[in-house]
Amino acid sequence: MLEPSTKLAKSELVYRELRGKILSGRYVAGYRLVLDQIARDLGVSTVPVREAVRRLEAEKLVSFTRNVGAEVSSVDLGDYANAMQTLAIMEGAATALAAPHLTEEELAEATRANEEMAALLAAVPFDSAQFTQLNARFHRMLWHPCPNAHLNHMLDQEWGRVAAIRRTQFVFTPERAQTSVAEHAEMLRLIREGAPSDDIERVARNHKMRTLRDVVDGRGHR
């Protein structure tokens, strides 16, 4: 049952609850969302559940089929490519805009996250899920201080789409993970040295596009 809140509407609380379960993998692709059952479990009427499902459908996390109902959407390589291309453009811009606003403490925290990622490279077996979580944390640290709130909101949405895809099919390979750590270090170096914003944007954007190319190539060779 949802905890009562005076700040958030019930539909928002239901949306966050369902979205969290989808992104975490608790609700896998094809999982049927029975509105009446969800409403009973969360202690709300079906109205906020229906509103939440509509939002999830707009994000392509849920699909609705006639005579079947709402189900957690399956994803494919095309969805991943579109999301990553969008993310590369937006995150490159946001990281460049955020760079002058990053504090030493924030840069130190991002460095620690990247060091933790580097430490995972020596682990056997390689923990792709933990690496992915640290990767998201690292990038959010760098773009979150971006003064453009609208851009930040759109980035949150795109990261959600990418997370939904990665939870089901696509993960970091050890090879890509090692390259990613090195590219992170280069991004941190540029920011610390006060490099031109165009350089920071280019490196951040190319970093995402390399990840996309590696995933596409890896899927193609399976």
CSV table of C-alpha atoms in Angstrom, one decimal:
chain,number,residue,atom,x,y,z
A,1,MET,CA,0.0,0.0,0.0
A,2,LEU,CA,1.2,3.5,-0.8
A,3,GLU,CA,2.2,5.8,2.0
A,4,PRO,CA,-0.1,8.9,2.1
A,5,SER,CA,1.4,12.1,0.8
A,6,THR,CA,0.1,15.7,0.9
A,7,LYS,CA,2.6,16.7,-1.8
A,8,LEU,CA,2.1,14.1,-4.5
A,9,ALA,CA,-1.1,13.1,-6.2
A,10,LYS,CA,-2.1,9.5,-6.0
A,11,SER,CA,-1.6,9.0,-9.8
A,12,GLU,CA,2.0,10.3,-9.4
A,13,LEU,CA,2.7,7.9,-6.5
A,14,VAL,CA,1.3,5.0,-8.5
A,15,TYR,CA,3.3,6.0,-11.5
A,16,ARG,CA,6.5,6.1,-9.5
A,17,GLU,CA,5.7,2.7,-8.0
A,18,LEU,CA,5.0,1.0,-11.3
A,19,ARG,CA,7.9,2.7,-13.1
A,20,GLY,CA,10.3,1.7,-10.4
A,21,LYS,CA,9.3,-2.0,-10.7
A,22,ILE,CA,9.6,-1.9,-14.4
A,23,LEU,CA,13.1,-0.3,-14.4
A,24,SER,CA,14.3,-2.6,-11.7
A,25,GLY,CA,13.3,-5.7,-13.7
A,26,ARG,CA,10.7,-6.8,-11.1
A,27,TYR,CA,8.1,-6.4,-13.8
A,28,VAL,CA,9.6,-8.0,-16.9
A,29,ALA,CA,8.6,-7.7,-20.5
A,30,GLY,CA,5.2,-9.2,-21.1
A,31,TYR,CA,4.2,-8.8,-17.5
A,32,ARG,CA,0.4,-8.0,-17.4
A,33,LEU,CA,-0.7,-5.0,-15.5
A,34,VAL,CA,-4.1,-5.8,-14.0
A,35,LEU,CA,-5.5,-2.4,-13.0
A,36,ASP,CA,-8.0,-3.7,-10.4
A,37,GLN,CA,-5.3,-5.8,-8.7
A,38,ILE,CA,-2.8,-3.0,-8.7
A,39,ALA,CA,-5.4,-0.6,-7.2
A,40,ARG,CA,-6.2,-3.1,-4.4
A,41,ASP,CA,-2.5,-3.7,-3.7
A,42,LEU,CA,-1.8,0.0,-3.5
A,43,GLY,CA,-5.0,0.9,-1.7
A,44,VAL,CA,-6.3,3.3,-4.3
A,45,SER,CA,-9.1,3.4,-6.9
A,46,THR,CA,-8.5,2.4,-10.5
A,47,VAL,CA,-8.5,6.0,-11.6
A,48,PRO,CA,-5.0,6.9,-10.6
A,49,VAL,CA,-3.8,3.5,-11.7
A,50,ARG,CA,-5.2,4.1,-15.2
A,51,GLU,CA,-3.6,7.6,-15.3
A,52,ALA,CA,-0.2,6.2,-14.3
A,53,VAL,CA,-0.4,3.4,-16.9
A,54,ARG,CA,-1.2,6.0,-19.6
A,55,ARG,CA,2.0,7.9,-18.7
A,56,LEU,CA,4.0,4.7,-18.8
A,57,GLU,CA,2.5,3.9,-22.2
A,58,ALA,CA,3.5,7.4,-23.5
A,59,GLU,CA,7.1,6.5,-22.3
A,60,LYS,CA,6.9,3.2,-24.2
A,61,LEU,CA,7.4,1.2,-21.0
A,62,VAL,CA,3.9,-0.2,-21.2
A,63,SER,CA,1.9,-1.3,-24.3
A,64,PHE,CA,-1.9,-1.8,-24.5
A,65,THR,CA,-3.4,-4.5,-26.6
A,66,ARG,CA,-7.1,-4.9,-27.3
A,67,ASN,CA,-8.6,-7.9,-25.5
A,68,VAL,CA,-5.4,-8.3,-23.6
A,69,GLY,CA,-4.8,-5.2,-21.6
A,70,ALA,CA,-1.7,-3.4,-20.5
A,71,GLU,CA,1.6,-5.2,-20.5
A,72,VAL,CA,5.2,-4.2,-19.8
A,73,SER,CA,6.6,-3.5,-23.3
A,74,SER,CA,9.3,-5.6,-24.9
A,75,VAL,CA,12.2,-3.7,-26.3
A,76,ASP,CA,14.5,-4.0,-29.3
A,77,LEU,CA,17.7,-2.8,-30.7
A,78,GLY,CA,16.0,0.0,-32.6
A,79,ASP,CA,14.5,1.4,-29.4
A,80,TYR,CA,17.9,1.3,-27.8
A,81,ALA,CA,19.6,3.1,-30.7
A,82,ASN,CA,17.0,5.9,-30.8
A,83,ALA,CA,17.2,6.4,-27.0
A,84,MET,CA,21.0,6.4,-27.0
A,85,GLN,CA,21.3,8.8,-30.0
A,86,THR,CA,18.9,11.2,-28.2
A,87,LEU,CA,20.8,10.8,-24.9
A,88,ALA,CA,24.1,11.5,-26.6
A,89,ILE,CA,23.0,14.8,-28.0
A,90,MET,CA,21.2,16.0,-24.8
A,91,GLU,CA,23.7,14.7,-22.3
A,92,GLY,CA,26.7,16.2,-24.3
A,93,ALA,CA,25.0,19.6,-24.2
A,94,ALA,CA,24.0,19.3,-20.5
A,95,THR,CA,27.5,18.1,-19.4
A,96,ALA,CA,29.1,21.1,-21.2
A,97,LEU,CA,26.6,23.5,-19.6
A,98,ALA,CA,27.1,22.0,-16.2
A,99,ALA,CA,30.9,21.9,-16.2
A,100,PRO,CA,31.4,25.5,-14.9
A,101,HIS,CA,29.0,24.8,-12.0
A,102,LEU,CA,30.6,21.6,-10.7
A,103,THR,CA,32.2,21.9,-7.3
A,104,GLU,CA,35.4,20.2,-6.2
A,105,GLU,CA,33.3,18.0,-4.0
A,106,GLU,CA,31.1,16.9,-6.9
A,107,LEU,CA,34.1,16.2,-9.1
A,108,ALA,CA,35.6,14.2,-6.3
A,109,GLU,CA,32.4,12.2,-5.9
A,110,ALA,CA,32.3,11.5,-9.6
A,111,THR,CA,35.9,10.4,-9.5
A,112,ARG,CA,35.2,8.0,-6.7
A,113,ALA,CA,32.3,6.5,-8.7
A,114,ASN,CA,34.6,5.9,-11.7
A,115,GLU,CA,37.2,4.4,-9.4
A,116,GLU,CA,34.6,2.0,-8.1
A,117,MET,CA,33.8,1.1,-11.7
A,118,ALA,CA,37.5,0.5,-12.4
A,119,ALA,CA,37.7,-1.8,-9.3
A,120,LEU,CA,34.8,-3.9,-10.7
A,121,LEU,CA,36.8,-4.7,-13.8
A,122,ALA,CA,39.1,-7.0,-11.8
A,123,ALA,CA,36.1,-8.9,-10.3
A,124,VAL,CA,35.2,-12.4,-11.6
A,125,PRO,CA,32.5,-12.7,-12.7
A,126,PHE,CA,32.1,-9.2,-13.9
A,127,ASP,CA,29.1,-7.5,-12.2
A,128,SER,CA,27.5,-5.8,-15.1
A,129,ALA,CA,24.4,-4.7,-13.1
A,130,GLN,CA,26.5,-2.9,-10.5
A,131,PHE,CA,28.7,-1.4,-13.1
A,132,THR,CA,25.6,0.0,-14.9
A,133,GLN,CA,24.3,1.5,-11.7
A,134,LEU,CA,27.6,3.3,-11.0
A,135,ASN,CA,27.8,4.4,-14.6
A,136,ALA,CA,24.4,6.1,-14.3
A,137,ARG,CA,25.5,7.7,-11.0
A,138,PHE,CA,28.7,9.0,-12.6
A,139,HIS,CA,26.9,10.6,-15.5
A,140,ARG,CA,24.2,12.2,-13.4
A,141,MET,CA,26.8,13.8,-11.2
A,142,LEU,CA,28.3,15.5,-14.3
A,143,TRP,CA,25.1,16.8,-15.9
A,144,HIS,CA,22.8,17.4,-13.0
A,145,PRO,CA,24.2,20.9,-12.2
A,146,CYS,CA,23.2,22.0,-15.7
A,147,PRO,CA,21.2,25.2,-15.2
A,148,ASN,CA,18.7,24.3,-17.9
A,149,ALA,CA,15.9,22.6,-15.8
A,150,HIS,CA,14.0,21.6,-18.9
A,151,LEU,CA,17.0,19.8,-20.4
A,152,ASN,CA,17.5,18.0,-17.1
A,153,HIS,CA,13.9,16.8,-17.0
A,154,MET,CA,14.2,15.4,-20.6
A,155,LEU,CA,17.5,13.7,-19.6
A,156,ASP,CA,15.8,12.0,-16.7
A,157,GLN,CA,13.2,10.7,-19.1
A,158,GLU,CA,15.7,9.4,-21.6
A,159,TRP,CA,17.8,7.7,-18.9
A,160,GLY,CA,14.7,5.9,-17.8
A,161,ARG,CA,14.2,4.6,-21.4
A,162,VAL,CA,17.7,3.4,-21.6
A,163,ALA,CA,17.5,1.8,-18.1
A,164,ALA,CA,14.3,0.0,-19.2
A,165,ILE,CA,16.1,-1.5,-22.2
A,166,ARG,CA,19.3,-2.4,-20.4
A,167,ARG,CA,17.4,-4.3,-17.7
A,168,THR,CA,16.1,-6.8,-20.2
A,169,GLN,CA,18.6,-7.2,-22.9
A,170,PHE,CA,21.7,-5.0,-23.1
A,171,VAL,CA,24.5,-4.9,-20.6
A,172,PHE,CA,28.1,-3.6,-20.4
A,173,THR,CA,30.6,-6.1,-21.6
A,174,PRO,CA,33.9,-6.2,-19.7
A,175,GLU,CA,35.7,-4.8,-22.9
A,176,ARG,CA,33.3,-1.9,-23.2
A,177,ALA,CA,33.4,-1.3,-19.4
A,178,GLN,CA,37.2,-0.9,-19.5
A,179,THR,CA,37.0,1.6,-22.3
A,180,SER,CA,34.2,3.5,-20.6
A,181,VAL,CA,36.2,4.0,-17.4
A,182,ALA,CA,39.0,5.5,-19.5
A,183,GLU,CA,36.6,7.8,-21.3
A,184,HIS,CA,35.1,8.9,-18.0
A,185,ALA,CA,38.6,9.9,-16.8
A,186,GLU,CA,39.1,12.0,-19.9
A,187,MET,CA,35.8,13.8,-19.3
A,188,LEU,CA,36.9,14.6,-15.8
A,189,ARG,CA,40.3,15.8,-16.9
A,190,LEU,CA,38.7,18.2,-19.4
A,191,ILE,CA,36.3,19.6,-16.9
A,192,ARG,CA,39.0,20.1,-14.2
A,193,GLU,CA,41.2,21.9,-16.7
A,194,GLY,CA,38.5,24.2,-17.8
A,195,ALA,CA,38.5,23.0,-21.4
A,196,PRO,CA,36.2,24.8,-23.9
A,197,SER,CA,32.6,23.8,-23.7
A,198,ASP,CA,32.6,22.5,-27.3
A,199,ASP,CA,35.4,20.0,-26.4
A,200,ILE,CA,33.5,18.8,-23.3
A,201,GLU,CA,30.3,18.4,-25.3
A,202,ARG,CA,32.0,16.5,-28.1
A,203,VAL,CA,33.7,14.0,-25.7
A,204,ALA,CA,30.6,13.4,-23.7
A,205,ARG,CA,28.5,12.9,-26.9
A,206,ASN,CA,31.1,10.6,-28.5
A,207,HIS,CA,31.3,8.6,-25.3
A,208,LYS,CA,27.6,7.7,-25.6
A,209,MET,CA,27.8,7.0,-29.3
A,210,ARG,CA,30.7,4.6,-28.8
A,211,THR,CA,28.6,2.7,-26.3
A,212,LEU,CA,25.8,2.4,-28.8
A,213,ARG,CA,28.2,1.2,-31.6
A,214,ASP,CA,29.7,-1.4,-29.3
A,215,VAL,CA,26.2,-2.7,-28.3
A,216,VAL,CA,25.1,-2.8,-32.0
A,217,ASP,CA,28.2,-4.6,-33.1
A,218,GLY,CA,28.0,-7.1,-30.2
A,219,ARG,CA,24.4,-7.9,-31.0
A,220,GLY,CA,25.2,-8.3,-34.6
A,221,HIS,CA,27.8,-10.9,-33.9
A,222,ARG,CA,25.7,-13.1,-31.7
